[in-house]
Tab-separated table of C-alpha atoms in Angstrom:
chain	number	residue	atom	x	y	z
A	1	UNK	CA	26.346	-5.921	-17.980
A	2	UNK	CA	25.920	-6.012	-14.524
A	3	UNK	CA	24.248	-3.223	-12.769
A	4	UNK	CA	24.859	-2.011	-9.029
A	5	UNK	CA	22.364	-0.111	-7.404
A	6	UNK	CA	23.015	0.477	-4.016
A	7	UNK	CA	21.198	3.559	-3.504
A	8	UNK	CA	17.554	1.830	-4.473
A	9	UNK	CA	18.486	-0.986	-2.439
A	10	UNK	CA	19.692	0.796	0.489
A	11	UNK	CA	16.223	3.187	0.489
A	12	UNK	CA	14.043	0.061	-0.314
A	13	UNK	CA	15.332	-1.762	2.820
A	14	UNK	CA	14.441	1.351	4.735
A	15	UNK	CA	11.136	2.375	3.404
A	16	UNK	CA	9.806	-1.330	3.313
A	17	UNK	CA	9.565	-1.131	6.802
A	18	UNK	CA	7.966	2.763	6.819
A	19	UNK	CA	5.483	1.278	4.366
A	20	UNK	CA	4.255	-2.066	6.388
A	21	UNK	CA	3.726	-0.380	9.935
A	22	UNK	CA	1.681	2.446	7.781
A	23	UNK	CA	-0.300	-0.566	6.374
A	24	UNK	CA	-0.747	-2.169	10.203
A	25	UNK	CA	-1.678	1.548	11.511
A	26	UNK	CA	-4.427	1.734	8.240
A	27	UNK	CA	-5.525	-1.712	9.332
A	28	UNK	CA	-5.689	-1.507	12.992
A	29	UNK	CA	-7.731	2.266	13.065
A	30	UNK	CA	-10.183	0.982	10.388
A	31	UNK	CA	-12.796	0.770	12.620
A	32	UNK	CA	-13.151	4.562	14.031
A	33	UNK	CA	-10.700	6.499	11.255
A	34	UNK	CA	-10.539	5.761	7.468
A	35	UNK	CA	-9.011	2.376	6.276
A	36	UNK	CA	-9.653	-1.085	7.333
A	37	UNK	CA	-8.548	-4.382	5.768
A	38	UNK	CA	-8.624	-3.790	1.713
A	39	UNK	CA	-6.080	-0.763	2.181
A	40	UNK	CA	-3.525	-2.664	4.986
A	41	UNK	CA	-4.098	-5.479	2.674
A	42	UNK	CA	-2.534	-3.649	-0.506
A	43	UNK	CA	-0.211	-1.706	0.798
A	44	UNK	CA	1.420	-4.794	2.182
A	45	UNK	CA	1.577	-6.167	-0.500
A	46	UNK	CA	2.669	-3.420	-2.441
A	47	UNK	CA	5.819	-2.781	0.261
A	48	UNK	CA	6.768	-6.292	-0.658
A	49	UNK	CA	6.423	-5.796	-4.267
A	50	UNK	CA	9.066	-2.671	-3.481
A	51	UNK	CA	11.173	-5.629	-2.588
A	52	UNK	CA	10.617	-7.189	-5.443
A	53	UNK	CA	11.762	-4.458	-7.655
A	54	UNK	CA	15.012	-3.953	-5.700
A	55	UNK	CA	15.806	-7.390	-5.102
A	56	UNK	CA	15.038	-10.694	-7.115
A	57	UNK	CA	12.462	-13.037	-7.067
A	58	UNK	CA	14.270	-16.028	-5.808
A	59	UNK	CA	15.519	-13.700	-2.352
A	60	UNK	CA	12.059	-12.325	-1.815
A	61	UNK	CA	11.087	-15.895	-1.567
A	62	UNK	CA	13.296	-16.661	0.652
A	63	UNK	CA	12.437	-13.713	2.665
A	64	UNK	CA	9.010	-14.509	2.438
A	65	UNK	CA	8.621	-18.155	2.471
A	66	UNK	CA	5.135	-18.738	2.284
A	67	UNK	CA	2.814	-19.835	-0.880
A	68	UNK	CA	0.687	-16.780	-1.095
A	69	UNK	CA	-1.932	-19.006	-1.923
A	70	UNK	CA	-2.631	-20.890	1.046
A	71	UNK	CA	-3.049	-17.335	2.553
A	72	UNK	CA	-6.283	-17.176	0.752
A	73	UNK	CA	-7.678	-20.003	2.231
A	74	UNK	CA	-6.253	-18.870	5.757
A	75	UNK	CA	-8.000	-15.437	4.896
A	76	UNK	CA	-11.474	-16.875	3.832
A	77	UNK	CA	-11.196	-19.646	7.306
A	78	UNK	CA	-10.641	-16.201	9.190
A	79	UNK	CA	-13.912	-14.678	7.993
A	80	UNK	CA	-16.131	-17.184	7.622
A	81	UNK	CA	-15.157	-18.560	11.106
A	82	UNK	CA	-15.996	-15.484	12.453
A	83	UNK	CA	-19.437	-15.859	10.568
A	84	UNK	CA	-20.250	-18.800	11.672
A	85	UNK	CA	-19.109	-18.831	15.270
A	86	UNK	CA	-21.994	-16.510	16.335
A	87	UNK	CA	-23.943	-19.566	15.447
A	88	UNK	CA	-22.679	-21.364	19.027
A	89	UNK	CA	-24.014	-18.700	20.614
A	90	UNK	CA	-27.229	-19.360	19.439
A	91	UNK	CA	-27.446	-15.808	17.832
A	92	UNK	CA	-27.835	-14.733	13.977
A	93	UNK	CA	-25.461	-15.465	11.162
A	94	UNK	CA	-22.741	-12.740	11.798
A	95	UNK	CA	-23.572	-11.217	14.510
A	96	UNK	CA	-20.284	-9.564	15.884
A	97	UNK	CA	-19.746	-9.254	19.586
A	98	UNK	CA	-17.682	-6.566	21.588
A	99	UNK	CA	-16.413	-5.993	25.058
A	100	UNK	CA	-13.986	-3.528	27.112
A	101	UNK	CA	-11.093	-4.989	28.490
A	102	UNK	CA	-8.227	-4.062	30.452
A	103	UNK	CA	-4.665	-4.639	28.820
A	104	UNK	CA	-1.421	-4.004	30.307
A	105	UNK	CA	0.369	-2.247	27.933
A	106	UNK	CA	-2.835	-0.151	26.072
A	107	UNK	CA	-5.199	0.378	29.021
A	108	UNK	CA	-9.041	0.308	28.582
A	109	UNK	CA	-9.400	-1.323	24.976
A	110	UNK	CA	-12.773	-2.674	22.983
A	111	UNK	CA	-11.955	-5.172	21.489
A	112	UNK	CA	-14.701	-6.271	18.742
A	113	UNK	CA	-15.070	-9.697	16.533
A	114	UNK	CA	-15.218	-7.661	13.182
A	115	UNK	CA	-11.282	-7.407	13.749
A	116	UNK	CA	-10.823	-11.255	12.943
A	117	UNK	CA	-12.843	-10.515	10.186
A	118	UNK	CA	-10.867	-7.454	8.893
A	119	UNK	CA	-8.190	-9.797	9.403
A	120	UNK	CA	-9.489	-12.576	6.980
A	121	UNK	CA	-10.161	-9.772	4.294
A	122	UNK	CA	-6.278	-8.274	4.938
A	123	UNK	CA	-4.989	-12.069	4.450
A	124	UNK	CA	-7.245	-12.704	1.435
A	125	UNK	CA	-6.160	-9.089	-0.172
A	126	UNK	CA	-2.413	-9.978	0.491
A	127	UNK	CA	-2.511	-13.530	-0.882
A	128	UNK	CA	-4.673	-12.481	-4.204
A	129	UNK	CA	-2.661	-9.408	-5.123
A	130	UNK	CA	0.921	-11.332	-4.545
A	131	UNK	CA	-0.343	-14.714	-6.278
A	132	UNK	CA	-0.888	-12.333	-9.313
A	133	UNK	CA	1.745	-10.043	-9.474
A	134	UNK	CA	4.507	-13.615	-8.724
A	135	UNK	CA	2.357	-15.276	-11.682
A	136	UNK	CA	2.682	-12.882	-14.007
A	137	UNK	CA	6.326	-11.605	-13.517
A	138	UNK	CA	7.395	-15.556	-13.454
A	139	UNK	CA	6.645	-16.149	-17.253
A	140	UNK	CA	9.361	-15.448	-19.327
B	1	UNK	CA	-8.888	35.380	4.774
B	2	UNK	CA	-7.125	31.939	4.674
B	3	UNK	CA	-9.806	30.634	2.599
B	4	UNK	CA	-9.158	32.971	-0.340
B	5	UNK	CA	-5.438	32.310	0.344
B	6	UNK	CA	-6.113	28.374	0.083
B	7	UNK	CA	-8.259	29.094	-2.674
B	8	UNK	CA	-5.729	30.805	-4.662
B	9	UNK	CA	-3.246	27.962	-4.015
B	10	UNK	CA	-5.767	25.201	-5.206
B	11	UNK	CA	-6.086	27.038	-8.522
B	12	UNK	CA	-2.120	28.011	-8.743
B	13	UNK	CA	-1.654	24.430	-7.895
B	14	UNK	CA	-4.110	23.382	-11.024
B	15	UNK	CA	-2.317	25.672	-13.367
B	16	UNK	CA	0.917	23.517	-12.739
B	17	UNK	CA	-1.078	20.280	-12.742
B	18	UNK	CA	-1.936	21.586	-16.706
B	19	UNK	CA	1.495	22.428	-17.313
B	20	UNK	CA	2.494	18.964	-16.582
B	21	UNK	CA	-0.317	17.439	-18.313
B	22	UNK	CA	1.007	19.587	-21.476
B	23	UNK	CA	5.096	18.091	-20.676
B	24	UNK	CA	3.183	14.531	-20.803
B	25	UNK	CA	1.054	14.714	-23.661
B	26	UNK	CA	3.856	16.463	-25.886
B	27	UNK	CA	7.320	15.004	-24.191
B	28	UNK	CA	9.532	13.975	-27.265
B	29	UNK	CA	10.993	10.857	-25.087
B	30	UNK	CA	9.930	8.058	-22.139
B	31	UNK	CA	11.580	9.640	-19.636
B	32	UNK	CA	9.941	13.391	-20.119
B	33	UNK	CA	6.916	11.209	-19.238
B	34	UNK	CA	7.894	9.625	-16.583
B	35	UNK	CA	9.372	12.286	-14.877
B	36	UNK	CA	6.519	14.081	-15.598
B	37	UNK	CA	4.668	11.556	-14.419
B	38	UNK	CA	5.884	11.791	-11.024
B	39	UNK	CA	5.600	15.432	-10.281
B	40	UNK	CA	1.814	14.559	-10.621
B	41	UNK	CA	2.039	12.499	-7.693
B	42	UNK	CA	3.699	15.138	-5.516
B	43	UNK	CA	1.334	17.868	-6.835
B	44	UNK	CA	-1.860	15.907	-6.887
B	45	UNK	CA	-0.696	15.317	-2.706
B	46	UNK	CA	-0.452	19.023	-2.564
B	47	UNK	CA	-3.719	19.577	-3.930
B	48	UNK	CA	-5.126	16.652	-1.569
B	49	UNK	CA	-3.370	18.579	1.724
B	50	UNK	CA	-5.003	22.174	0.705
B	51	UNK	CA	-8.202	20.526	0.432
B	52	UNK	CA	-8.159	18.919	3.496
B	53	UNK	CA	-7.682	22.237	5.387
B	54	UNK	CA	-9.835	23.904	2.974
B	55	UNK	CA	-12.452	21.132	4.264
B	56	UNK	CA	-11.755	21.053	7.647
B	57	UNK	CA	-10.949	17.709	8.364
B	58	UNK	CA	-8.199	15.846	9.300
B	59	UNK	CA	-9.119	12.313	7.878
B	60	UNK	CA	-7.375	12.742	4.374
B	61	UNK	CA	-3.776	12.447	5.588
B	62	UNK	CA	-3.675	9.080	5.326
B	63	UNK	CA	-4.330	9.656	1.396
B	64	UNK	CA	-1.492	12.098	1.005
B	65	UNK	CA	0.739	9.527	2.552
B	66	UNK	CA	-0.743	6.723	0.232
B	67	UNK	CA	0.105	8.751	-3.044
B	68	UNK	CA	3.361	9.429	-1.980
B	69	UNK	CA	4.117	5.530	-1.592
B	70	UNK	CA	2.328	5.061	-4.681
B	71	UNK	CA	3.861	7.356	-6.730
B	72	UNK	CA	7.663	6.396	-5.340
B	73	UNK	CA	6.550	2.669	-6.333
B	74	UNK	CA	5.156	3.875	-9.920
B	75	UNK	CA	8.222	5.422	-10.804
B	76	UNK	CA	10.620	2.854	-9.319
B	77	UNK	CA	8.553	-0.079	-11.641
B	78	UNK	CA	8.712	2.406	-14.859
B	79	UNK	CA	12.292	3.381	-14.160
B	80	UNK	CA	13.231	-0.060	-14.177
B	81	UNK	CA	11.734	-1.255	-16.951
B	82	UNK	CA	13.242	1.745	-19.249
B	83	UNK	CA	16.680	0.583	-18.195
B	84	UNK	CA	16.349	-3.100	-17.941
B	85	UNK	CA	13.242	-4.546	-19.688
B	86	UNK	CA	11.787	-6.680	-17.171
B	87	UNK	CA	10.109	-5.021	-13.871
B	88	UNK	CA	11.023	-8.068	-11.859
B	89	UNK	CA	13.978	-10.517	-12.568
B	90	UNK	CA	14.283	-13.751	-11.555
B	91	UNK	CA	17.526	-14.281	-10.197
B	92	UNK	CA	19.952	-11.146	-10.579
B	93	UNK	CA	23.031	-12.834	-10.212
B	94	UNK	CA	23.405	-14.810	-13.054
């Protein structure tokens, strides 16, 4: 029996997109409101596995088509590059650095190193959480 | 004034919390569950937004948003799997 569900489709494709610029605001005011990299991180992962449910595997991969593997290691580069490249500066082990600049579009913005690192924890999160949920829900 | 008033509404809010505790402990089928399942989400977000004003503080509204996603998501995956079997398919079109 085939089944048609249009209206769960229809809503998916719109609230997939509500769901991952939520996840990008929780990951880009971690550092002065609640959230940070572990939440952005899972709800990513858990608007694509919204995809999943409406759609098939085999179209979210070709939506998506990355290994969610290699993400890990892209994730752990991130932070431990970060880590490490206080070391050229002849400073500590992670120590972070931070400066004002002046963008175009946002005005007078700090930007800090411990976003890169946020960044390798968001990647890590994303990659961990899909490589298990696509493992599991391959087995027949 | 409007703390006895958002007082009131945390513990009104509680009693319906228990009511749907009893409709998930005692449902005769899935679905009762389920269902009842999901008004938990919307009241427990509710509960989360009359706590935040009873507190003060504006930093819990990105939790009420968060249980709303993850309670649509819940009861999509359960939903599914009552009328299919599987929670994700492999290829739907054969």
């Amino acid at each position: 029996m085939k089944t048609n569900d249009v209206i769960f489709q229809t809503v998916a494709k719109v609230v997939f997109f509500m769901i991952i610029f939520f996840a990008v605001h929780l990951f880009f005011a971690g550092h002065y409101y609640p959230g940070g990299g572990f939440v952005g991180g899972l709800l990513t992962s858990g608007a694509i596995v919204l995809l999943l449910l409406a759609f098939d595997m085999k179209t979210v991969r070709r939506g998506f088509p990355v290994d969610f593997k290699w993400l890990i290691g892209l994730g752990l580069l991130f932070s431990a590059g970060t880590a490490a490249g206080s070391l050229i500066f002849n400073v500590p082990f992670f120590t972070h650095a931070y400066d004002y600049f002046q963008l175009p579009l946002f005005g007078k913005t700090s930007l800090h190193t411990a976003m890169l690192f946020d960044l390798g924890v968001y990647l890590v999160v994303i990659g961990v959480t899909m490589t298990i949920i696509q493992t599991i829900g391959e087995s027949e | 004034m409007i703390e006895t008033v958002l007082q009131l509404s945390l513990l009104l809010l509680a009693v319906a919390m228990i009511g749907l505790i009893y409709r998930l402990v005692k449902g005769p089928t899935i679905p009762d569950r389920v269902i009842a399942l999901d008004a938990m989400g919307v009241n427990l977000v509710s509960i989360t937004a009359v706590l935040s004003m009873l507190l003060g503080t504006s930093n819990y509204l990105d939790v009420i948003l968060l249980i709303g996603i993850l309670a649509f998501i819940g009861t999509i995956a359960f939903a599914k799997f009552l009328e299919k079997g599987e929670v994700i398919e492999h290829d739907r079109d054969q």
